[in-house]
Tab-separated table of C-alpha atoms in Angstrom:
chain	number	residue	atom	x	y	z
A	1	MET	CA	-55.259	-10.564	-0.016
A	2	PRO	CA	-57.334	-7.600	0.203
A	3	ALA	CA	-56.125	-5.161	3.392
A	4	SER	CA	-59.281	-5.209	4.573
A	5	TRP	CA	-59.650	-9.095	5.090
A	6	GLN	CA	-56.062	-9.464	6.362
A	7	LYS	CA	-57.330	-7.001	9.120
A	8	ILE	CA	-59.847	-8.776	10.063
A	9	LEU	CA	-57.493	-12.092	10.471
A	10	GLU	CA	-55.455	-10.205	12.685
A	11	ALA	CA	-58.011	-9.123	14.438
A	12	LEU	CA	-59.612	-12.896	15.229
A	13	GLU	CA	-55.850	-13.851	15.659
A	14	ILE	CA	-56.193	-16.123	12.820
A	15	PRO	CA	-52.902	-17.150	10.906
A	16	PRO	CA	-52.982	-15.270	7.567
A	17	GLU	CA	-51.633	-18.340	5.505
A	18	THR	CA	-54.847	-20.149	6.238
A	19	ALA	CA	-56.213	-17.563	3.800
A	20	GLY	CA	-55.102	-19.755	1.388
A	21	ASP	CA	-52.787	-17.766	-1.305
A	22	VAL	CA	-50.585	-16.654	1.038
A	23	PRO	CA	-47.033	-17.842	0.604
A	24	LYS	CA	-45.281	-20.178	3.441
A	25	ILE	CA	-41.263	-20.376	3.504
A	26	THR	CA	-40.001	-22.797	5.692
A	27	ILE	CA	-36.505	-23.297	6.125
A	28	VAL	CA	-34.278	-26.486	7.865
A	29	ALA	CA	-30.934	-25.895	9.167
A	30	GLY	CA	-30.056	-23.804	5.943
A	31	LEU	CA	-30.041	-26.666	4.213
A	32	ARG	CA	-33.536	-27.062	2.555
A	33	ILE	CA	-36.041	-24.512	1.776
A	34	SER	CA	-39.606	-25.214	0.950
A	35	VAL	CA	-41.981	-22.596	-0.313
A	36	GLU	CA	-46.133	-23.375	-0.389
A	37	GLN	CA	-48.267	-20.966	-2.535
A	38	HIS	CA	-45.199	-19.759	-4.920
A	39	GLN	CA	-46.341	-18.086	-7.978
A	40	GLY	CA	-43.756	-19.687	-10.344
A	41	LEU	CA	-40.145	-20.248	-10.943
A	42	LEU	CA	-38.509	-16.979	-12.458
A	43	ALA	CA	-34.931	-18.011	-12.747
A	44	TYR	CA	-33.089	-21.255	-11.812
A	45	HIS	CA	-29.441	-21.170	-11.561
A	46	PRO	CA	-26.928	-23.456	-9.708
A	47	GLU	CA	-26.162	-20.430	-7.734
A	48	LYS	CA	-29.536	-18.223	-7.720
A	49	ILE	CA	-33.125	-19.184	-7.770
A	50	VAL	CA	-35.874	-16.456	-8.118
A	51	LEU	CA	-39.465	-17.774	-7.033
A	52	ARG	CA	-42.819	-14.928	-7.877
A	53	MET	CA	-44.304	-14.758	-4.558
A	54	GLY	CA	-47.620	-12.307	-4.340
A	55	LYS	CA	-46.286	-8.656	-4.903
A	56	GLY	CA	-42.629	-9.356	-4.680
A	57	GLN	CA	-39.682	-12.223	-5.416
A	58	LEU	CA	-38.055	-14.298	-3.185
A	59	VAL	CA	-34.425	-14.639	-4.126
A	60	LEU	CA	-32.117	-17.802	-3.022
A	61	GLU	CA	-28.335	-17.611	-3.205
A	62	GLY	CA	-25.827	-20.177	-2.676
A	63	ARG	CA	-23.875	-22.968	-3.973
A	64	ASP	CA	-25.243	-26.054	-6.022
A	65	LEU	CA	-28.608	-25.290	-5.431
A	66	VAL	CA	-30.965	-27.954	-6.959
A	67	ILE	CA	-34.672	-28.327	-6.767
A	68	GLY	CA	-35.744	-30.957	-4.620
A	69	SER	CA	-39.449	-30.917	-5.982
A	70	LEU	CA	-41.620	-29.196	-8.080
A	71	SER	CA	-45.379	-29.366	-7.772
A	72	GLN	CA	-48.403	-27.346	-8.424
A	73	GLN	CA	-48.401	-26.380	-4.560
A	74	ALA	CA	-44.814	-26.514	-3.496
A	75	ILE	CA	-41.149	-25.801	-4.316
A	76	THR	CA	-38.400	-27.455	-2.464
A	77	VAL	CA	-34.670	-26.211	-3.058
A	78	LEU	CA	-32.031	-28.080	-1.474
A	79	GLY	CA	-28.377	-27.021	-1.350
A	80	GLU	CA	-25.963	-24.750	0.499
A	81	PHE	CA	-27.448	-21.473	1.004
A	82	ARG	CA	-25.927	-17.819	1.483
A	83	ARG	CA	-28.620	-15.523	1.451
A	84	LEU	CA	-32.271	-14.983	1.272
A	85	SER	CA	-33.807	-11.898	0.482
A	86	VAL	CA	-37.367	-10.371	-0.648
A	87	GLU	CA	-37.595	-8.440	-3.237
A	88	THR	CA	-40.959	-6.169	-3.804
A	89	ASP	CA	-42.089	-4.933	-6.920
B	1	MET	CA	-33.521	-36.297	-1.181
B	2	ARG	CA	-37.291	-36.763	-1.648
B	3	ARG	CA	-38.671	-39.340	-4.268
B	4	TRP	CA	-42.279	-39.594	-4.824
B	5	PRO	CA	-43.558	-42.960	-4.349
B	6	THR	CA	-44.653	-45.110	-7.444
B	7	ILE	CA	-44.488	-48.641	-8.038
B	8	TRP	CA	-44.013	-47.899	-11.812
B	9	GLY	CA	-40.824	-46.468	-11.422
B	10	TRP	CA	-39.808	-43.320	-12.596
B	11	VAL	CA	-36.945	-41.652	-15.078
B	12	GLU	CA	-34.264	-39.593	-15.059
B	13	VAL	CA	-34.602	-37.121	-17.973
B	14	ARG	CA	-32.166	-34.750	-19.601
B	15	ALA	CA	-33.558	-31.500	-21.478
B	16	ILE	CA	-31.304	-28.902	-23.492
B	17	GLY	CA	-32.776	-25.749	-24.302
B	18	PRO	CA	-34.008	-22.233	-22.654
B	19	GLY	CA	-37.510	-23.691	-22.756
B	20	VAL	CA	-36.871	-26.149	-20.247
B	21	MET	CA	-38.073	-24.387	-17.229
B	22	ALA	CA	-41.448	-22.850	-18.513
B	23	TRP	CA	-42.147	-25.934	-19.869
B	24	LEU	CA	-41.516	-27.273	-16.268
B	25	GLN	CA	-43.554	-24.678	-14.581
B	26	ALA	CA	-46.421	-25.226	-17.232
B	27	ARG	CA	-46.807	-29.444	-16.525
B	28	ALA	CA	-46.175	-28.275	-12.528
B	29	GLY	CA	-49.239	-26.312	-12.716
B	30	GLU	CA	-51.191	-29.336	-14.294
B	31	GLY	CA	-50.425	-31.468	-11.352
B	32	TYR	CA	-47.432	-33.302	-13.004
B	33	ARG	CA	-44.609	-33.354	-10.325
B	34	PHE	CA	-40.293	-33.477	-11.018
B	35	TRP	CA	-37.947	-33.535	-8.504
B	36	GLN	CA	-34.040	-33.304	-8.723
B	37	ILE	CA	-33.933	-30.842	-10.752
B	38	LYS	CA	-30.538	-29.787	-11.766
B	39	ARG	CA	-29.381	-27.447	-13.983
B	40	GLN	CA	-25.501	-26.877	-15.694
B	41	GLY	CA	-25.539	-24.268	-17.963
B	42	ASP	CA	-28.277	-25.027	-20.561
B	43	THR	CA	-28.825	-28.837	-19.912
B	44	TRP	CA	-31.366	-29.582	-17.676
B	45	ARG	CA	-31.959	-32.778	-15.609
B	46	PHE	CA	-34.779	-33.879	-13.488
B	47	ALA	CA	-36.712	-37.098	-12.522
B	48	MET	CA	-40.545	-37.818	-13.218
B	49	GLU	CA	-42.767	-40.905	-12.907
B	50	ALA	CA	-42.890	-43.280	-15.477
B	51	GLY	CA	-46.200	-42.939	-16.177
B	52	ASP	CA	-46.124	-39.119	-16.479
B	53	TRP	CA	-43.437	-39.312	-18.913
B	54	LEU	CA	-45.710	-41.695	-21.256
B	55	GLN	CA	-48.000	-39.109	-21.198
B	56	LEU	CA	-45.337	-36.101	-22.004
B	57	LYS	CA	-42.610	-36.877	-24.171
B	58	ASP	CA	-44.833	-36.328	-26.988
B	59	ARG	CA	-46.323	-33.068	-26.359
B	60	ALA	CA	-42.472	-32.149	-25.396
B	61	GLU	CA	-41.466	-32.649	-28.831
B	62	GLU	CA	-44.610	-30.701	-29.956
B	63	VAL	CA	-43.315	-27.707	-28.346
B	64	GLY	CA	-39.710	-28.639	-29.807
B	65	LEU	CA	-38.465	-29.743	-26.708
B	66	HIS	CA	-36.035	-32.788	-26.924
B	67	LEU	CA	-36.582	-34.794	-23.824
B	68	ARG	CA	-33.949	-37.831	-23.815
B	69	VAL	CA	-34.186	-40.452	-20.666
B	70	GLU	CA	-31.257	-41.033	-19.442
B	71	ARG	CA	-32.042	-43.499	-16.696
B	72	TYR	CA	-35.114	-46.081	-16.114
B	73	ARG	CA	-35.187	-46.582	-12.451
B	74	GLY	CA	-37.676	-48.230	-9.686
B	75	PRO	CA	-38.531	-51.760	-9.158
B	76	TYR	CA	-40.688	-52.303	-12.737
B	77	PHE	CA	-37.925	-51.324	-14.808
B	78	THR	CA	-35.153	-53.631	-12.440
B	79	TRP	CA	-37.761	-56.342	-13.592
B	80	LEU	CA	-37.215	-55.461	-17.221
B	81	GLN	CA	-33.380	-55.611	-16.362
B	82	LEU	CA	-33.715	-58.957	-14.786
B	83	LYS	CA	-35.718	-60.541	-17.541
B	84	ARG	CA	-32.546	-60.307	-19.674
B	85	TYR	CA	-30.720	-62.570	-17.738
B	86	ARG	CA	-33.200	-64.625	-16.484
B	87	PHE	CA	-31.291	-67.837	-17.964
B	88	TRP	CA	-28.529	-66.814	-15.228
B	89	LEU	CA	-31.457	-66.185	-12.565
B	90	LEU	CA	-33.268	-69.539	-13.119
B	91	ALA	CA	-29.871	-71.135	-12.500
B	92	GLY	CA	-28.880	-69.341	-9.417
B	93	SER	CA	-32.281	-69.629	-8.015
B	94	LEU	CA	-32.085	-73.512	-8.544
B	95	GLY	CA	-28.412	-73.694	-7.552
B	96	VAL	CA	-29.655	-71.937	-4.433
B	97	LEU	CA	-32.700	-74.273	-4.035
B	98	PHE	CA	-30.534	-77.481	-4.451
B	99	LEU	CA	-27.922	-76.117	-1.290
B	100	LEU	CA	-30.974	-75.767	0.738
B	101	ILE	CA	-32.494	-79.216	-0.211
B	102	LEU	CA	-28.999	-80.611	0.450
B	103	SER	CA	-28.669	-78.780	3.772
B	104	SER	CA	-32.176	-80.189	4.974
B	105	LEU	CA	-30.346	-83.884	5.013
B	106	VAL	CA	-28.683	-85.255	7.675
B	107	TRP	CA	-25.299	-86.224	6.296
B	108	VAL	CA	-22.992	-87.310	9.253
B	109	VAL	CA	-24.073	-89.678	12.113
B	110	ASP	CA	-21.699	-89.644	14.898
B	111	VAL	CA	-21.752	-91.676	17.607
B	112	ARG	CA	-20.126	-91.021	20.959
B	113	GLY	CA	-19.718	-92.843	24.243
B	114	THR	CA	-19.778	-95.925	23.130
B	115	GLU	CA	-17.539	-98.754	25.121
B	116	THR	CA	-18.494	-102.025	24.586
B	117	VAL	CA	-21.510	-101.504	21.706
B	118	SER	CA	-20.197	-100.699	18.750
B	119	PRO	CA	-21.231	-97.334	16.658
B	120	GLU	CA	-22.580	-99.729	13.618
B	121	LYS	CA	-24.900	-101.167	15.668
B	122	VAL	CA	-25.985	-97.691	17.550
B	123	ARG	CA	-26.173	-96.594	13.938
B	124	HIS	CA	-28.217	-99.155	12.446
B	125	GLU	CA	-30.765	-99.057	15.291
B	126	ALA	CA	-31.076	-95.689	15.313
B	127	ALA	CA	-31.683	-95.828	11.225
B	128	ARG	CA	-34.499	-97.973	12.094
B	129	LEU	CA	-35.884	-95.391	14.176
B	130	GLY	CA	-35.344	-92.903	11.174
B	131	LEU	CA	-32.334	-91.316	11.933
B	132	ARG	CA	-29.646	-92.193	8.567
B	133	LYS	CA	-27.698	-90.828	6.292
B	134	GLY	CA	-29.725	-88.580	3.969
B	135	ALA	CA	-33.103	-88.148	5.953
B	136	LEU	CA	-34.652	-85.045	5.887
B	137	ARG	CA	-33.966	-82.805	9.323
B	138	TYR	CA	-37.132	-81.628	9.499
B	139	GLY	CA	-39.997	-83.925	10.959
B	140	LEU	CA	-37.104	-86.070	12.581
B	141	SER	CA	-37.557	-86.334	16.637
B	142	GLY	CA	-34.040	-86.751	18.411
B	143	ASP	CA	-35.749	-86.765	21.429
B	144	ARG	CA	-37.667	-90.240	20.003
B	145	VAL	CA	-34.777	-91.524	18.807
B	146	ALA	CA	-33.359	-90.971	21.858
B	147	PHE	CA	-35.751	-92.378	24.031
B	148	LEU	CA	-36.313	-95.503	21.971
B	149	LEU	CA	-32.814	-96.260	21.737
B	150	PRO	CA	-32.091	-97.759	24.871
B	151	THR	CA	-35.038	-100.004	24.643
B	152	LEU	CA	-33.777	-101.524	21.278
B	153	ILE	CA	-29.970	-101.636	22.566
B	154	PRO	CA	-30.404	-103.360	26.157
B	155	GLU	CA	-26.491	-102.476	26.951
B	156	ILE	CA	-27.537	-98.624	26.438
B	157	HIS	CA	-28.727	-97.012	29.845
B	158	TRP	CA	-29.085	-93.334	28.332
B	159	ALA	CA	-28.999	-91.751	24.953
B	160	GLU	CA	-29.299	-88.459	23.649
B	161	VAL	CA	-29.272	-86.866	20.200
B	162	SER	CA	-28.898	-83.307	19.091
B	163	ILE	CA	-28.804	-82.682	15.062
B	164	ARG	CA	-27.085	-79.305	14.065
B	165	GLY	CA	-27.101	-78.780	10.355
B	166	ILE	CA	-26.306	-81.617	8.518
B	167	ARG	CA	-24.493	-83.412	11.214
B	168	ALA	CA	-26.100	-85.518	13.711
B	169	GLU	CA	-24.661	-86.664	17.385
B	170	ILE	CA	-25.843	-89.491	19.198
B	171	ARG	CA	-24.152	-89.533	22.913
B	172	VAL	CA	-24.834	-92.813	24.736
B	173	VAL	CA	-24.019	-94.145	27.923
B	174	GLU	CA	-23.574	-97.787	28.618
B	175	GLU	CA	-25.316	-99.511	31.415
B	176	LYS	CA	-22.651	-100.678	33.898
B	177	ARG	CA	-22.927	-103.959	35.241
B	178	VAL	CA	-21.422	-104.967	38.319
B	179	PRO	CA	-19.024	-107.804	37.826
B	180	ALA	CA	-20.433	-111.359	39.133
B	181	GLU	CA	-17.295	-112.254	41.262
B	182	LEU	CA	-18.391	-109.326	43.574
B	183	PHE	CA	-21.557	-111.278	44.299
B	184	PRO	CA	-19.962	-114.530	45.375
B	185	GLU	CA	-23.084	-115.804	46.985
B	186	GLY	CA	-25.425	-115.018	44.070
B	187	ARG	CA	-28.025	-112.212	44.153
B	188	SER	CA	-30.494	-114.981	43.603
B	189	ARG	CA	-29.895	-116.541	47.108
B	190	PRO	CA	-32.754	-117.074	49.114
B	191	GLY	CA	-33.271	-114.322	51.824
B	192	ASP	CA	-35.755	-112.298	54.243
B	193	LEU	CA	-35.921	-108.535	54.217
B	194	VAL	CA	-35.647	-107.584	58.020
B	195	ALA	CA	-35.684	-104.567	60.021
B	196	ALA	CA	-32.592	-102.378	59.783
B	197	ARG	CA	-34.210	-100.921	62.808
B	198	ASP	CA	-36.979	-100.127	65.440
B	199	GLY	CA	-40.218	-98.172	63.773
B	200	LEU	CA	-44.092	-97.842	62.678
B	201	VAL	CA	-44.537	-99.170	59.571
B	202	HIS	CA	-46.154	-96.446	56.826
B	203	SER	CA	-46.316	-98.389	53.775
B	204	PHE	CA	-44.288	-101.188	51.846
B	205	LEU	CA	-44.533	-103.036	48.608
B	206	VAL	CA	-43.551	-106.452	48.074
B	207	LEU	CA	-42.146	-108.042	44.886
B	208	HIS	CA	-41.135	-111.185	45.748
B	209	GLY	CA	-41.969	-112.747	48.806
B	210	GLU	CA	-44.716	-112.687	51.587
B	211	PRO	CA	-44.981	-109.833	53.766
B	212	GLN	CA	-44.836	-110.291	57.167
B	213	VAL	CA	-46.275	-106.998	58.843
B	214	GLU	CA	-49.051	-104.371	58.090
B	215	VAL	CA	-49.175	-100.780	57.856
B	216	GLY	CA	-49.119	-99.134	61.571
B	217	GLN	CA	-47.329	-102.205	63.232
B	218	LEU	CA	-44.489	-101.422	65.344
B	219	VAL	CA	-41.465	-103.683	64.402
B	220	GLU	CA	-38.100	-103.988	65.900
B	221	GLU	CA	-34.778	-103.976	64.745
B	222	GLY	CA	-34.148	-107.317	62.983
B	223	MET	CA	-37.797	-108.442	62.646
B	224	VAL	CA	-38.876	-110.190	59.416
B	225	LEU	CA	-40.436	-107.616	57.295
B	226	ILE	CA	-41.128	-109.922	53.968
B	227	ARG	CA	-40.183	-113.371	53.573
B	228	GLY	CA	-38.442	-114.949	51.178
B	229	GLN	CA	-40.727	-117.778	50.351
B	230	ALA	CA	-43.398	-118.248	47.494
B	231	GLY	CA	-45.307	-121.249	47.161
B	232	GLY	CA	-43.260	-123.297	50.391
B	233	LYS	CA	-40.139	-122.496	48.173
B	234	PRO	CA	-37.096	-120.358	49.044
B	235	ILE	CA	-36.362	-117.182	47.138
B	236	GLN	CA	-35.041	-114.157	47.815
B	237	ALA	CA	-37.509	-111.555	49.177
B	238	ARG	CA	-37.752	-108.294	47.321
B	239	GLY	CA	-39.809	-105.190	47.677
B	240	TRP	CA	-39.376	-101.890	50.538
B	241	VAL	CA	-40.989	-101.288	53.473
B	242	LYS	CA	-41.163	-97.246	54.574
B	243	ALA	CA	-41.401	-96.815	58.671
B	244	GLN	CA	-41.515	-93.890	60.769
B	245	VAL	CA	-38.345	-94.255	63.271
B	246	TRP	CA	-37.488	-92.126	65.582
B	247	TYR	CA	-34.076	-90.632	66.631
B	248	ASP	CA	-33.367	-89.071	69.912
B	249	THR	CA	-30.294	-87.518	72.033
B	250	TYR	CA	-29.765	-86.373	75.164
B	251	VAL	CA	-27.007	-84.197	75.611
B	252	GLU	CA	-25.233	-81.873	78.049
B	253	ILE	CA	-24.101	-78.712	76.676
B	254	GLU	CA	-21.955	-75.856	77.833
B	255	THR	CA	-23.097	-72.301	77.310
B	256	LYS	CA	-19.914	-70.779	77.672
B	257	ARG	CA	-17.958	-70.694	74.175
B	258	VAL	CA	-13.977	-71.551	74.226
B	259	TRP	CA	-11.666	-70.608	71.596
B	260	GLU	CA	-8.122	-71.798	71.706
B	261	THR	CA	-5.806	-69.872	69.263
B	262	PRO	CA	-2.140	-71.116	69.005
B	263	VAL	CA	0.108	-68.447	69.545
B	264	GLY	CA	3.185	-69.473	67.742
B	265	ASN	CA	5.531	-71.690	70.861
B	266	ALA	CA	5.322	-75.563	69.877
B	267	GLY	CA	7.356	-78.912	71.545
B	268	GLN	CA	6.911	-82.422	71.378
B	269	ARG	CA	7.635	-85.103	73.948
B	270	TRP	CA	7.341	-88.738	73.395
B	271	ILE	CA	5.956	-90.729	75.902
B	272	LEU	CA	5.941	-94.685	76.881
B	273	GLN	CA	2.111	-95.864	78.372
B	274	LEU	CA	1.098	-98.800	79.791
B	275	GLY	CA	-2.646	-99.034	81.045
B	276	ASN	CA	-3.375	-95.821	82.353
B	277	LYS	CA	0.338	-94.796	83.591
B	278	ARG	CA	2.768	-92.853	81.076
B	279	TRP	CA	6.384	-92.302	81.218
B	280	THR	CA	7.867	-88.977	79.631
B	281	LEU	CA	11.056	-90.148	77.977
B	282	TYR	CA	12.132	-87.063	75.898
B	283	GLN	CA	10.923	-83.573	75.824
B	284	ARG	CA	11.580	-80.459	73.708
B	285	ASN	CA	10.909	-76.853	73.749
B	286	LEU	CA	7.728	-77.573	75.721
B	287	PRO	CA	5.879	-74.303	75.841
B	288	PRO	CA	3.830	-72.516	78.833
B	289	ARG	CA	0.804	-73.807	79.327
B	290	PRO	CA	-2.315	-73.772	78.367
B	291	TRP	CA	-1.796	-76.637	75.799
B	292	LYS	CA	-3.551	-77.842	72.600
B	293	VAL	CA	-2.231	-81.301	72.261
B	294	GLN	CA	-2.124	-83.643	69.340
B	295	GLY	CA	-0.816	-87.503	69.602
B	296	GLN	CA	0.109	-90.442	67.520
B	297	GLU	CA	0.116	-93.585	69.124
B	298	VAL	CA	1.886	-96.743	68.361
B	299	ALA	CA	0.943	-100.412	69.834
B	300	ILE	CA	3.818	-102.340	70.801
B	301	GLY	CA	2.657	-105.146	72.367
B	302	PRO	CA	1.179	-104.171	75.900
B	303	PHE	CA	2.626	-100.486	75.715
B	304	ARG	CA	1.878	-97.695	73.512
B	305	TRP	CA	4.325	-95.546	72.255
B	306	VAL	CA	3.180	-91.780	72.229
B	307	ARG	CA	4.318	-88.855	70.287
B	308	GLU	CA	2.540	-85.348	71.333
B	309	ASP	CA	3.005	-82.507	69.274
B	310	ILE	CA	2.164	-79.536	71.733
B	311	TRP	CA	1.217	-75.754	70.946
B	312	GLU	CA	0.709	-72.910	73.483
B	313	VAL	CA	-2.656	-71.805	73.055
B	314	ARG	CA	-4.528	-68.562	73.978
B	315	ARG	CA	-7.904	-69.313	75.526
B	316	GLN	CA	-11.097	-67.021	75.161
B	317	VAL	CA	-14.202	-67.869	77.022
B	318	GLN	CA	-17.589	-66.409	75.767
B	319	VAL	CA	-20.642	-66.624	78.281
B	320	LEU	CA	-23.572	-66.453	76.064
B	321	PRO	CA	-26.965	-64.737	77.260
B	322	PRO	CA	-29.190	-67.020	78.518
B	323	GLU	CA	-31.561	-66.904	75.531
B	324	LYS	CA	-29.366	-67.273	72.887
B	325	ALA	CA	-27.528	-69.958	75.190
B	326	ARG	CA	-30.922	-71.802	74.958
B	327	LYS	CA	-30.986	-71.584	71.374
B	328	TRP	CA	-27.710	-72.485	70.710
B	329	ALA	CA	-27.923	-75.732	72.653
B	330	GLU	CA	-31.334	-76.446	70.952
B	331	GLU	CA	-29.721	-75.969	67.626
B	332	GLU	CA	-26.963	-78.134	68.818
B	333	ALA	CA	-28.868	-81.172	70.448
B	334	LEU	CA	-30.611	-81.007	67.169
B	335	ALA	CA	-27.605	-81.334	65.008
B	336	ARG	CA	-26.678	-84.267	66.478
B	337	VAL	CA	-29.523	-86.018	66.011
B	338	LEU	CA	-29.851	-84.984	62.537
B	339	GLU	CA	-26.050	-86.598	62.009
B	340	ARG	CA	-27.594	-90.007	62.864
B	341	VAL	CA	-30.612	-89.638	60.241
B	342	PRO	CA	-29.728	-91.787	56.883
B	343	LEU	CA	-29.645	-89.488	53.978
B	344	GLY	CA	-32.836	-89.765	51.746
B	345	ALA	CA	-35.161	-90.278	54.517
B	346	ALA	CA	-37.817	-87.270	54.896
B	347	ILE	CA	-38.041	-85.454	58.376
B	348	LEU	CA	-41.079	-85.796	59.538
B	349	ASP	CA	-41.016	-84.076	62.793
B	350	LYS	CA	-38.287	-82.184	65.143
B	351	LYS	CA	-38.927	-81.671	69.044
B	352	VAL	CA	-36.307	-80.329	70.981
B	353	GLU	CA	-36.651	-79.650	75.189
B	354	ILE	CA	-34.035	-78.511	77.697
B	355	LEU	CA	-34.967	-80.591	80.786
B	356	TRP	CA	-32.467	-78.812	83.116
B	357	GLU	CA	-30.285	-75.729	83.246
B	358	ARG	CA	-27.196	-75.395	85.879
B	359	GLY	CA	-24.595	-73.120	86.215
B	360	GLY	CA	-23.734	-72.792	82.738
B	361	THR	CA	-24.382	-76.073	81.721
B	362	LEU	CA	-27.923	-77.182	79.991
B	363	GLY	CA	-29.501	-80.585	79.394
B	364	VAL	CA	-31.433	-81.183	75.939
B	365	TRP	CA	-33.564	-83.638	74.771
B	366	ALA	CA	-33.879	-83.752	71.242
B	367	GLN	CA	-35.933	-86.070	68.938
B	368	VAL	CA	-36.195	-86.177	65.300
B	369	THR	CA	-39.114	-88.270	63.384
B	370	ALA	CA	-37.774	-89.534	59.700
B	371	LEU	CA	-39.562	-91.434	56.987
B	372	GLU	CA	-36.925	-94.024	55.660
B	373	GLU	CA	-36.798	-97.229	53.975
B	374	ILE	CA	-35.788	-99.882	56.897
B	375	ALA	CA	-35.863	-103.259	54.889
B	376	ARG	CA	-32.688	-104.941	54.617
B	377	LEU	CA	-31.508	-108.624	53.054
B	378	HIS	CA	-30.550	-110.871	55.548
B	379	LEU	CA	-29.406	-113.868	53.452
B	380	GLN	CA	-30.855	-117.562	54.911
B	381	GLY	CA	-27.955	-119.121	57.262
B	382	LYS	CA	-26.759	-115.547	58.405
B	383	GLY	CA	-27.602	-113.600	61.172
B	384	PRO	CA	-29.168	-110.068	61.176
């Protein structure tokens, strides 16, 4: 999203995810994480999942991680999460 | 774990190789959906819709991915599996149907409550009404059978039918006929219906005999209401006559209430009594007064032998306030009149009036108007 467009949205107090291509992460009780508008699965191991998100990566670390669902719009990850981090390129 | 809804079912697929993740992402990008994606080393397992599987399995082979279905899930595949056992399914269904049919029939007809009538007779008549072994429970009306059974068997006064499961129970109560020896004169002996008490005729019904009164007529006790006569021949009159009857009373009521409570001391005395004269023959432990005395008498010729039990009591007197005393006196007078009204009579009116009041005593008149049956059978040759 261009910086100017982001400023306009902020000025109008409009949530940036309404712009469409902004990832949205939802965490439910540390047992379920849903990511909408992700840009691909980069790695999957039962202990670590890496997702591409715009200019960075979302790294999920834990135990017995399972991809609950995978579709064009969203991915849901289930399991016992220990760490969640965002790494920028 | 979420599963995508599908009517065709879904498949659980196993895939091995380094290209699985990329292949899954590419297909997800095309709109296919996967779930329950798990990885163990190089082995991937995931679920997908059965329809998608048919479309994608060849494409996966083309790019060198070897996919293998481990399980078929969902209603469609369950049905395919059950088809293999269709003989057993059919046999089981027929068995259940057979049990359903058997359980919808009546197999046991119990009869309870019979004394003189044989249970077989009750069963026979019930069978004529449709309640028999092998009858279909549905559409069988137990109430109808219970209603009609007494009409088919006159000895039965009342019947009830309950059907539970395969068992029907007929409960009956037989007619209790009063033995003939209790009527030495016979029930058909000629007689009139006469007034049991004074009253104003309200209504009447003549079953046998000739009416001698009219509605609105005042009748006196002993007067013939329905004469036992038909075509000049004497018969036993039958019917009923309802009349307004007045009951009244006059009572003098003390407005002070007295309670006597025994305090524990008690004694006895034995008295010989002749007319109004009394001689105390023996006494023991006589308590101080006031007393409550309870006597038992035995008559010996002109004498009376009286034994008296005597208890010392404590008297408490409560003088009621005037308004409360009047109300209590009225209630007391009405209660005494109502004691004389026979059971079953309808109370039409109540009147109560305090006639005088003097020194804690009230003179009260009370009257109750009742509607009751006053006809009593008077057999010929006897006084009323």
